[in-house]
Structure formats: C-alpha cells, structure tokens
Amino acid sequence: MPWTRRNRPRTAGAAAVVLLGSLLIGPAAHAVPAAPAGPSGGRLTDLVNPFIGSQNDGNTYPGAAVPFGMVQLSPDTGHTTGYDYDDSRIRGFSAVHLSGVGCGIGGDLPVLPTTGDLTETDYAKYAAAFTHDGESARPGSYRVRLTSYGGITAELTATARTGRQRYTFPATDKANVLLNTGQSLHKTVSTRVEVLDSRTVRTTITGRGFCQDTRPYTVHTLTRFNRPFTAYGTWRGDTVTPGSRDSTAPGRHGAYVRFDTRKDRVVEATTSLSYVDAAGAARNLRAEGGGSFARTKAAADAAWERRLGLVRVQGGDRTLRRTFYSSLYRSFLAPNIGSDVDGRYTGWDQRPHRAAGFTYFQNWSLWDTYRTQTQLLSLLAPREARDMALSVLRIDQEGGWLPKWGYGTAETNIMTGDPVTPFLTNAHRQGLLKGHEEEAYAALRKNADGVPPTASPYVGREANAAYLKDGYAPYLKGRPHTKSGDSDFDHGASATLEYALSDAMLAQMAQDLGHRADAERFAARALNYHKIFDRSTGFFRARDGAGAFTGPADPAKSEGFHEGTAWQYQWLVPQDLPEMLALIGGKDGGTARLDSFFAYPQLLKDPARTAREVWVNGPYDYYNADKYNPQNEPDLIAPYTYLSTGRPWKTTDVVHAALTLFTDTPSGMTGNDDLGTMSAWMVLSSMGVYPVQPGTDTWGLSTPVFDRVDLTLDRRYYPSGRFTLTAPGTSSAHRYIQSVRLDGAPRDRTYLTTADLRSGRELAFSVGPEPSRWGTGDQAAPPPVGTPGALAAASRQHGARTPAGG
C-alpha cells in the first residue's frame, strides 16, 4: 500500500527502533532479471516508505522516480534541498532532485496547480497548504490533497526522462497551472519560457550553485497538456502579462496556463527533460510520454518491483523489512541517466556527444558513494555500474580531468581527497571495465601524478605537488581558494589519508595490468599515512607547509580533517590495517581504542541507547568528538576494523547497534543519505557483507539480521545467477557467528572476494548466544592491498590476482 498517515506515525517522536531479532522505462534500460515474489508473496513496493529521511535533515525526497531516472518529480516545501516533513506548504512539484544531499541543487521548474486570478508570482507566497492526512507515496508515484485553492488533488508519476502530473481541480473556469522557471533550489542564471501552442510550454533553465558558486548547467523542458488551455500568460518579477507567449529573464520568471474545469475537472501534463537541447526534450517526450497516467504509474511500480526483487529476505519483523527495502529503494535512485533516448548528452566540455553501446549517467557524489553504494551497484546492477564507470571516463575525455563531485554537466569540486580512484578501481576489480582497462588506468595515472592546469575548472588532487614531494598534503589554514568548491589544503590530514588509500588501489590495478614500476611507485605512496602519524599523541595529525604538526594535539579537537576528527579518521587505512594497528599498540591496543571509540561496554548493555545518545548524533555534527559518527561517511568503515584485531564478534555488536538508527519513519535516516550512501550501508550491513577495502573486491563478514537473503544476480557477471546467505535463528540474543561455510566448505576467514561470490552459491552462517573463536586466527582478517608487502605477497603466489571478471 502507499505510505499514508494511516501507516506511519504522526511525528518523529513515534520513531520505532529496528528490532533486529524479532524501471528504467524507455530504451536506455537494461533488462533486469526476473526475481521471486516478496516476503509472504506480497509486493515489495508495498514495504517501501519514500518519506524516510524527509525529517531532521535527512534531505531525501518522497516524489516520483524510476531507478536511476533523469526525472525526480517531487514536491518542494521551502527546505534547502526540497522537501521537509515538518513543513505544511508546497511551493511546486519540480522535476530534478538528489536524494540526501547537504546543499540545495535542482528543484528546476516547480509546477503548481492553483485557482483564481494570478496575484502572486513568488512561489513562497503562492504556495499551497497540505496535511499529511491527505498525502501518500510509493515507489514511482506520489499523491497529495492541497487544501488551498478550493482543494486540488495532485498526483505524480514518472518514466526515465519524463514526469507525469494529474491534477483534479474544483469546478471553476480559472484552474491554473503555474510553471515557475526562475525559482528553484539553487541560483538561476537565466531562463526562457515559450508557449508553443494551446497545449505545449517549453523552457530553458540555466542554474548554478551547490554549497558554493559553481559552474552552471542547462536543462531543457517540454510540457505537454492533455487538452487545450483556455488562457495563458507569463510573469517577470511582480508583473503578469496575459497573452504573452515568450519571455526571458534572469530572475523570478514563469508562465501560467488556464483551464475550464466546470465539466472536466482533471488536467494531465507530461514534462520531459533534456540536458542537450529542446529537440532532445521533444524526442524524449515522443518516446516516453505516451499512454495514460494509470499505465505510467503501473509501469513505474513494476520497474521498482523488479529492481527490489533482486534481494529477497526471510526473517526479521515487518519493521525491519520495511526499513531494509526502503534503504534498497534509495540505493537505486542515483546516479542518474544523462543521455537522451537517441544517446546524445552534454559532456563536461559543454558540447553535445553521443553514447554508443552504453547509457551515459551523471550526478557523482563520489566522496560518499565510493564507500558503499558503488559496491552495492556493482553487485546488484553491474550493467548500470559498468555504464556509470564508462560515463566517468567520458568526463575525463571531454572535460580534461576525472571528476570529484559532479552535478549535471559540470564539476562542483565539492569535498576533498581522491574518491574517483577507488570508484574506478572497484569497477576494474569487479570486472566491469573489460575492454577499457588501459583507458581507465591512463586517466587514473594522470590524476594520481598531476594537478589539473590552472585554467581548468577542476581541482583534482589539488595538494598533489606537495604530497608527491613530501608524502603528505599540507594543512594551510586560511589559504585563498583559487577555484570554486572545497580545497584539499583546508583538510590536509584527511586528504593525505584519502590520497594514500587511492594510491594503494591504483597500485593493485597497475599490478593487475602489468605496469610493475608504476605498481611499486604507487604502493610506496600507499604508506604515506605514516607521514601524518604523530607518535606523541598516537593519532594522525595535520602538518603545515613547513612540516610541523599543527592544530590542537587533542585528537577530538583536531584540525585539517574534512567533516571529522582524528578519532574518526583513525580507521581510514583499509589498505594496511595490520601496520596501522601496529602504530597504536597492535591488535590489543587497537581493540582498546575501538572499544573507547564505540563506547563498547555501554553498547553491550544498551545498544540502541548508546547509538542514539553516546555516539555522534546530528547530520552536521562533524567536529569535537571522540566517538563513532554514524551520521557521516568518514568512519562508516570503522566497525569492521575489529575484523583485523581478532575480535570479529565486536563488529557484529557495533553494526547491529548502528542498524537500530535506521527506522521506517520520516526521521529514520542517519544523517544525509548522500545519493544512497547511508542506505547502501544499511543494506549491505543487514545482509552481512560489507566492502571493507573500497576500491577493490573484498567483502568483510558480520552476522546477517535476516534468516535468509536470496540475491538474484546478472548471469553476464555471475554465472549461477544466484547467491544465498543464511543465518537461521539470527536475533539480538543469537547474533554471534559460530561458523561459516561457503558451499558446505568451512571458512574461517572474515571476508570474501567477488570471485567467491561468482563461483559460490551459498554462504551459511551458524549463530549462537556467545562469541566463538571463528575468525580469530592470524590469517582470518582481510590482508593488506596495494602496499609493497601486498604486491610482494601476490608475486609469491604466482602473480597478481586477476579482477573478478577478468
């Protein structure tokens, strides 16, 4: 059923704790394998609550989209990123949104139905009131009863490149639809609106700004109504001009069309998008704009049912299953299709290009997604993940450099480090770059060894010159920014750790491809985390341009770390955890520090309360903390560090406590979702497999929260087409792994590789009420990767490992 007031709490105060024990429509789509029905034979889409994360700055949107669709037709209420559950007025239903970002972007072309004369042109003033009693949503559709303007029901659904609207007006001869081209969630640079005929309105919108003033992008729209309108006009500022067909303006600006609904109260409209030109929007409308609203809605629901059906769970209570499938739903919302039905797209050189043999994608929150969502898509949507990787390579070809945080057709330079490297090396290790390995390697090598030219708008590894010379990125407090976006010099300590992680993953790729000298060079750089380790404090610490440690010595008050502290970044050395742990006292010293970090004694007594009251809470609470921050990305990997200290049961304890933060209510998101990052963490951790070395194909193990998880996999990449995880009797009281078997063979290692997933069919966990000795052996933990020692070990084992799909 859709999510209405009847099946969700009225306020966040009613948030339930998760009880661990108890379509792409259109020619761009890849075929999704058929999957079994949902739990108990019901529809999985009935379990999804699109309102999760719409409260307390989770910044998700509840509106209509299909998997990875170009269009996300959703209400905007005045919140900086679109919709806030606590608001009571809707300014419009706009066509472009990102799930869970921290700054305003998108919100292009908010459309709102009204009645009467047009007396206001600011959408903050003409916004319509609504209540949650009259609101519902499900995957692919949204419905709300507007209580203003005599009562109007608005319904939304979508295809990949179009948004379908259906408005039911009261009986009136002044039923209006307002198309606001000049207001959005970001700054509009210029807009044009044209009334083409008695049923069609065309717009061109150029906007910019994401956290800072960034390069502009342009989106073209074409809106076609199901019947002629009786009147029309445009506005500019406060001036309304009836009968005007064409208007251009840099600011508040738009058009209205009017209908007589005294006999027929329903008005439908379909809006198509193109990031190329008006002709592209027209082609997209012709290709995807046919059929009735009901058929489009049913097709969107079916597309989501197929996608969610790739994972079928048994066990757990209904609250846990709702939370899980809602997280899985959000994991498939982005990146987004950027190419039109004919394959054309606008590249980062701002010129049109054509994608042949793949779908071009855009919107890259790489600093976030490289840690979780990238790997989940590699597993469950490998064909799309391949196209996404090829799209990133096109950015390098056409824009001159690899991206860091890309939106639409432009780089924003938001966030720091080098996230594109583990993104692409993951694709390589997962076998998704077949035929493009050397192309990808060349782009990554250029990125790792250089800095974009001064005239380039991209920052790349901004601190690379100093990093290559001295082994660390300096923290230069107050240094003027030479380009828009964030600066690695403002976050030198965390940038060093991110660079070193990327160097390790690139070293492995170089070895896979036979570039031995490069592999040795990058592997040496993978150890650069040593350069910022302060032995006097026992923590990583920023260094200034002269090499001196700088900022407060207290690791909870450290400087030079992006959205975190030295405590939270302590664990971001997944390429070389044994050596990192040796710096802080070995396995025992590392365990003691982890226990303090997670407040482990308190967590054992009351996991949910510890997670909510002792750990860091609040989506923007980044600094002055010595505890785990499940609200943000830098230490999402930290719970799995216990696998390397010989205490794998503690990973399960911490992961299961963190999972209680995800609920099926509007406040049930940990921080911002960041284009599926947090949701993917929940999905993977619930299944018991997690990418503990982002950038390669290593999956750490913890106890699943379901008795059984059946994965339907793409046979092109997974020959068996299936993989099953079982943990009979798993619960809060029986959560400790006693043994693990892969296809019946005992397995004491605490990790798998993608090759294991490809060749195996079932991973069976035996669980019990007390920790066991499983996974505690000297060789049980994931080994280092991309370090000099790791390369030597691989050579001793008769050459480098080959990628899973190689």
CSV table of N, CA, C and O in Angstrom, one decimal, residues 438-508:
chain,number,residue,atom,x,y,z
A,438,GLU,N,42.9,-0.2,-19.9
A,438,GLU,CA,44.0,0.7,-20.1
A,438,GLU,C,43.6,2.1,-20.2
A,438,GLU,O,44.3,3.0,-19.7
A,439,GLU,N,42.5,2.3,-20.8
A,439,GLU,CA,41.9,3.7,-20.9
A,439,GLU,C,41.7,4.2,-19.4
A,439,GLU,O,42.0,5.4,-19.1
A,440,ALA,N,41.1,3.4,-18.6
A,440,ALA,CA,40.8,3.9,-17.2
A,440,ALA,C,42.1,4.1,-16.5
A,440,ALA,O,42.3,5.0,-15.7
A,441,TYR,N,43.0,3.1,-16.7
A,441,TYR,CA,44.3,3.3,-16.0
A,441,TYR,C,45.0,4.5,-16.4
A,441,TYR,O,45.6,5.2,-15.5
A,442,ALA,N,45.1,4.9,-17.6
A,442,ALA,CA,45.7,6.1,-18.1
A,442,ALA,C,45.1,7.3,-17.4
A,442,ALA,O,45.8,8.3,-17.0
A,443,ALA,N,43.8,7.4,-17.4
A,443,ALA,CA,43.1,8.5,-16.7
A,443,ALA,C,43.5,8.6,-15.3
A,443,ALA,O,43.7,9.7,-14.7
A,444,LEU,N,43.5,7.5,-14.6
A,444,LEU,CA,43.8,7.4,-13.2
A,444,LEU,C,45.2,7.8,-12.9
A,444,LEU,O,45.5,8.5,-11.9
A,445,ARG,N,46.1,7.3,-13.7
A,445,ARG,CA,47.5,7.6,-13.5
A,445,ARG,C,47.8,9.1,-13.7
A,445,ARG,O,48.5,9.7,-12.9
A,446,LYS,N,47.1,9.7,-14.7
A,446,LYS,CA,47.3,11.2,-14.9
A,446,LYS,C,46.7,11.9,-13.7
A,446,LYS,O,47.4,12.9,-13.2
A,447,ASN,N,45.6,11.5,-13.1
A,447,ASN,CA,45.0,12.1,-12.0
A,447,ASN,C,45.9,11.9,-10.7
A,447,ASN,O,46.1,12.9,-9.9
A,448,ALA,N,46.5,10.8,-10.6
A,448,ALA,CA,47.3,10.5,-9.4
A,448,ALA,C,48.7,11.1,-9.4
A,448,ALA,O,49.3,11.4,-8.3
A,449,ASP,N,49.2,11.4,-10.6
A,449,ASP,CA,50.5,12.0,-10.7
A,449,ASP,C,50.5,13.5,-11.0
A,449,ASP,O,51.6,14.1,-11.0
A,450,GLY,N,49.4,14.1,-11.2
A,450,GLY,CA,49.4,15.5,-11.5
A,450,GLY,C,48.3,16.3,-10.9
A,450,GLY,O,47.6,15.9,-10.0
A,451,VAL,N,48.2,17.6,-11.3
A,451,VAL,CA,47.2,18.5,-10.9
A,451,VAL,C,46.6,19.2,-12.1
A,451,VAL,O,47.3,19.5,-13.1
A,452,PRO,N,45.3,19.4,-12.2
A,452,PRO,CA,44.7,20.0,-13.4
A,452,PRO,C,45.3,21.4,-13.7
A,452,PRO,O,45.8,22.1,-12.7
A,453,PRO,N,45.4,21.8,-14.9
A,453,PRO,CA,46.0,23.1,-15.2
A,453,PRO,C,45.3,24.2,-14.6
A,453,PRO,O,44.1,24.1,-14.2
A,454,THR,N,46.0,25.3,-14.4
A,454,THR,CA,45.4,26.5,-13.8
A,454,THR,C,44.1,26.9,-14.4
A,454,THR,O,43.1,27.3,-13.8
A,455,ALA,N,44.1,26.8,-15.8
A,455,ALA,CA,42.9,27.3,-16.5
A,455,ALA,C,41.7,26.3,-16.4
A,455,ALA,O,40.6,26.6,-16.8
A,456,SER,N,42.0,25.1,-15.9
A,456,SER,CA,40.9,24.1,-15.8
A,456,SER,C,40.0,24.4,-14.6
A,456,SER,O,40.5,24.8,-13.6
A,457,PRO,N,38.7,24.2,-14.8
A,457,PRO,CA,37.8,24.4,-13.6
A,457,PRO,C,37.9,23.3,-12.6
A,457,PRO,O,37.3,23.5,-11.5
A,458,TYR,N,38.6,22.2,-12.8
A,458,TYR,CA,38.7,21.1,-11.9
A,458,TYR,C,39.8,21.2,-11.0
A,458,TYR,O,40.9,21.7,-11.3
A,459,VAL,N,39.7,20.7,-9.8
A,459,VAL,CA,40.8,20.7,-8.8
A,459,VAL,C,41.6,19.4,-8.7
A,459,VAL,O,42.7,19.4,-8.3
A,460,GLY,N,40.9,18.3,-9.0
A,460,GLY,CA,41.6,17.0,-8.9
A,460,GLY,C,42.2,16.8,-7.5
A,460,GLY,O,41.7,17.2,-6.5
A,461,ARG,N,43.4,16.3,-7.5
A,461,ARG,CA,44.3,16.2,-6.3
A,461,ARG,C,45.0,17.5,-6.1
A,461,ARG,O,46.1,17.6,-6.5
A,462,GLU,N,44.3,18.4,-5.5
A,462,GLU,CA,44.8,19.8,-5.5
A,462,GLU,C,46.2,19.9,-4.8
A,462,GLU,O,47.0,20.7,-5.2
A,463,ALA,N,46.4,19.1,-3.8
A,463,ALA,CA,47.6,19.2,-3.0
A,463,ALA,C,48.7,18.2,-3.5
A,463,ALA,O,49.6,17.9,-2.7
A,464,ASN,N,48.6,17.8,-4.7
A,464,ASN,CA,49.4,16.7,-5.2
A,464,ASN,C,50.9,17.0,-5.2
A,464,ASN,O,51.8,16.2,-5.0
A,465,ALA,N,51.2,18.3,-5.7
A,465,ALA,CA,52.6,18.6,-5.8
A,465,ALA,C,53.3,18.5,-4.5
A,465,ALA,O,54.4,17.9,-4.4
A,466,ALA,N,52.7,19.0,-3.4
A,466,ALA,CA,53.3,18.8,-2.1
A,466,ALA,C,53.3,17.4,-1.6
A,466,ALA,O,54.3,16.9,-1.0
A,467,TYR,N,52.2,16.7,-1.9
A,467,TYR,CA,52.1,15.3,-1.5
A,467,TYR,C,53.2,14.4,-2.1
A,467,TYR,O,53.8,13.6,-1.5
A,468,LEU,N,53.4,14.6,-3.4
A,468,LEU,CA,54.4,13.8,-4.1
A,468,LEU,C,55.8,14.2,-3.6
A,468,LEU,O,56.7,13.3,-3.6
A,469,LYS,N,56.0,15.4,-3.2
A,469,LYS,CA,57.4,15.8,-2.8
A,469,LYS,C,57.6,15.4,-1.3
A,469,LYS,O,58.7,14.9,-1.0
A,470,ASP,N,56.6,15.6,-0.5
A,470,ASP,CA,56.9,15.4,1.0
A,470,ASP,C,56.1,14.2,1.6
A,470,ASP,O,56.4,13.8,2.7
A,471,GLY,N,55.2,13.6,0.8
A,471,GLY,CA,54.5,12.5,1.3
A,471,GLY,C,53.2,12.8,2.1
A,471,GLY,O,52.6,11.9,2.6
A,472,TYR,N,52.8,14.1,2.1
A,472,TYR,CA,51.6,14.4,2.8
A,472,TYR,C,51.1,15.7,2.1
A,472,TYR,O,51.8,16.5,1.5
A,473,ALA,N,49.8,15.9,2.3
A,473,ALA,CA,49.1,17.1,1.8
A,473,ALA,C,49.1,18.1,3.0
A,473,ALA,O,48.6,17.8,4.1
A,474,PRO,N,49.7,19.3,2.8
A,474,PRO,CA,49.8,20.2,4.0
A,474,PRO,C,48.5,20.8,4.3
A,474,PRO,O,47.6,21.0,3.4
A,475,TYR,N,48.3,21.1,5.6
A,475,TYR,CA,47.1,21.9,6.0
A,475,TYR,C,47.5,23.3,6.1
A,475,TYR,O,48.3,23.7,6.9
A,476,LEU,N,46.9,24.1,5.1
A,476,LEU,CA,47.3,25.5,5.0
A,476,LEU,C,46.0,26.3,5.4
A,476,LEU,O,45.2,26.7,4.5
A,477,LYS,N,45.9,26.6,6.6
A,477,LYS,CA,44.7,27.2,7.2
A,477,LYS,C,44.6,28.7,6.6
A,477,LYS,O,45.5,29.4,6.7
A,478,GLY,N,43.4,29.0,6.0
A,478,GLY,CA,43.2,30.3,5.5
A,478,GLY,C,43.8,30.6,4.2
A,478,GLY,O,43.7,31.7,3.7
A,479,ARG,N,44.3,29.5,3.5
A,479,ARG,CA,44.8,29.7,2.2
A,479,ARG,C,43.7,30.1,1.2
A,479,ARG,O,42.7,29.5,1.2
A,480,PRO,N,43.9,31.2,0.4
A,480,PRO,CA,42.8,31.6,-0.5
A,480,PRO,C,42.5,30.5,-1.5
A,480,PRO,O,43.4,29.8,-2.0
A,481,HIS,N,41.2,30.2,-1.8
A,481,HIS,CA,40.9,29.3,-2.8
A,481,HIS,C,41.1,29.8,-4.2
A,481,HIS,O,40.7,31.0,-4.5
A,482,THR,N,41.8,29.1,-5.1
A,482,THR,CA,42.0,29.5,-6.4
A,482,THR,C,40.9,29.1,-7.4
A,482,THR,O,40.8,29.6,-8.5
A,483,LYS,N,40.1,28.1,-6.9
A,483,LYS,CA,39.0,27.6,-7.8
A,483,LYS,C,37.8,27.4,-6.9
A,483,LYS,O,37.9,27.3,-5.6
A,484,SER,N,36.6,27.3,-7.5
A,484,SER,CA,35.4,27.1,-6.7
A,484,SER,C,35.4,25.7,-6.0
A,484,SER,O,36.1,24.8,-6.5
A,485,GLY,N,34.6,25.6,-5.0
A,485,GLY,CA,34.5,24.3,-4.3
A,485,GLY,C,35.4,24.2,-3.1
A,485,GLY,O,35.8,25.2,-2.5
A,486,ASP,N,35.6,23.0,-2.6
A,486,ASP,CA,36.4,22.8,-1.4
A,486,ASP,C,37.8,22.6,-1.9
A,486,ASP,O,38.2,22.4,-3.0
A,487,SER,N,38.7,22.8,-0.9
A,487,SER,CA,40.2,22.7,-1.1
A,487,SER,C,40.8,21.6,-0.3
A,487,SER,O,40.6,21.6,1.0
A,488,ASP,N,41.6,20.8,-0.9
A,488,ASP,CA,42.4,19.8,-0.1
A,488,ASP,C,43.3,20.4,0.9
A,488,ASP,O,43.6,19.8,1.9
A,489,PHE,N,43.8,21.7,0.6
A,489,PHE,CA,44.7,22.3,1.6
A,489,PHE,C,44.0,22.7,2.9
A,489,PHE,O,44.6,22.9,3.9
A,490,ASP,N,42.6,22.8,2.8
A,490,ASP,CA,41.9,23.1,4.0
A,490,ASP,C,41.7,21.8,4.9
A,490,ASP,O,41.3,21.9,6.1
A,491,HIS,N,42.0,20.7,4.3
A,491,HIS,CA,41.8,19.4,5.0
A,491,HIS,C,43.0,18.5,4.7
A,491,HIS,O,42.8,17.3,4.3
A,492,GLY,N,44.2,19.0,5.0
A,492,GLY,CA,45.4,18.3,4.6
A,492,GLY,C,45.5,16.9,5.2
A,492,GLY,O,46.0,16.0,4.5
A,493,ALA,N,45.1,16.7,6.4
A,493,ALA,CA,45.3,15.4,7.1
A,493,ALA,C,44.4,14.4,6.4
A,493,ALA,O,44.9,13.3,6.1
A,494,SER,N,43.1,14.7,6.3
A,494,SER,CA,42.2,13.7,5.7
A,494,SER,C,42.5,13.5,4.2
A,494,SER,O,42.4,12.4,3.7
A,495,ALA,N,43.0,14.6,3.5
A,495,ALA,CA,43.3,14.4,2.1
A,495,ALA,C,44.5,13.5,2.0
A,495,ALA,O,44.5,12.6,1.1
A,496,THR,N,45.5,13.5,2.9
A,496,THR,CA,46.6,12.6,2.9
A,496,THR,C,46.1,11.1,3.0
A,496,THR,O,46.6,10.3,2.2
A,497,LEU,N,45.2,10.9,3.9
A,497,LEU,CA,44.7,9.5,4.1
A,497,LEU,C,43.9,9.1,2.9
A,497,LEU,O,44.0,7.9,2.4
A,498,GLU,N,43.2,10.0,2.3
A,498,GLU,CA,42.4,9.6,1.1
A,498,GLU,C,43.3,9.4,-0.1
A,498,GLU,O,43.1,8.4,-0.9
A,499,TYR,N,44.3,10.2,-0.3
A,499,TYR,CA,45.3,10.0,-1.4
A,499,TYR,C,46.0,8.6,-1.2
A,499,TYR,O,46.2,7.9,-2.2
A,500,ALA,N,46.4,8.3,0.0
A,500,ALA,CA,47.1,7.1,0.2
A,500,ALA,C,46.3,5.9,0.0
A,500,ALA,O,46.7,4.9,-0.6
A,501,LEU,N,45.0,5.9,0.4
A,501,LEU,CA,44.1,4.9,0.1
A,501,LEU,C,44.0,4.7,-1.4
A,501,LEU,O,44.0,3.5,-1.9
A,502,SER,N,43.8,5.8,-2.1
A,502,SER,CA,43.7,5.7,-3.6
A,502,SER,C,44.9,5.2,-4.2
A,502,SER,O,44.9,4.4,-5.2
A,503,ASP,N,46.1,5.6,-3.7
A,503,ASP,CA,47.4,5.1,-4.3
A,503,ASP,C,47.4,3.6,-4.1
A,503,ASP,O,47.9,2.9,-5.1
A,504,ALA,N,47.0,3.0,-3.0
A,504,ALA,CA,47.0,1.6,-2.8
A,504,ALA,C,46.1,0.9,-3.9
A,504,ALA,O,46.5,-0.1,-4.4
A,505,MET,N,44.9,1.4,-4.1
A,505,MET,CA,44.0,0.8,-5.0
A,505,MET,C,44.6,0.9,-6.5
A,505,MET,O,44.4,-0.1,-7.2
A,506,LEU,N,45.2,2.0,-6.8
A,506,LEU,CA,45.8,2.1,-8.1
A,506,LEU,C,47.0,1.3,-8.2
A,506,LEU,O,47.3,0.7,-9.4
A,507,ALA,N,47.8,1.0,-7.2
A,507,ALA,CA,48.9,0.1,-7.2
A,507,ALA,C,48.4,-1.3,-7.6
A,507,ALA,O,49.1,-2.0,-8.4
A,508,GLN,N,47.3,-1.7,-7.0
A,508,GLN,CA,46.8,-3.0,-7.3
A,508,GLN,C,46.4,-3.1,-8.8
A,508,GLN,O,46.7,-4.1,-9.5
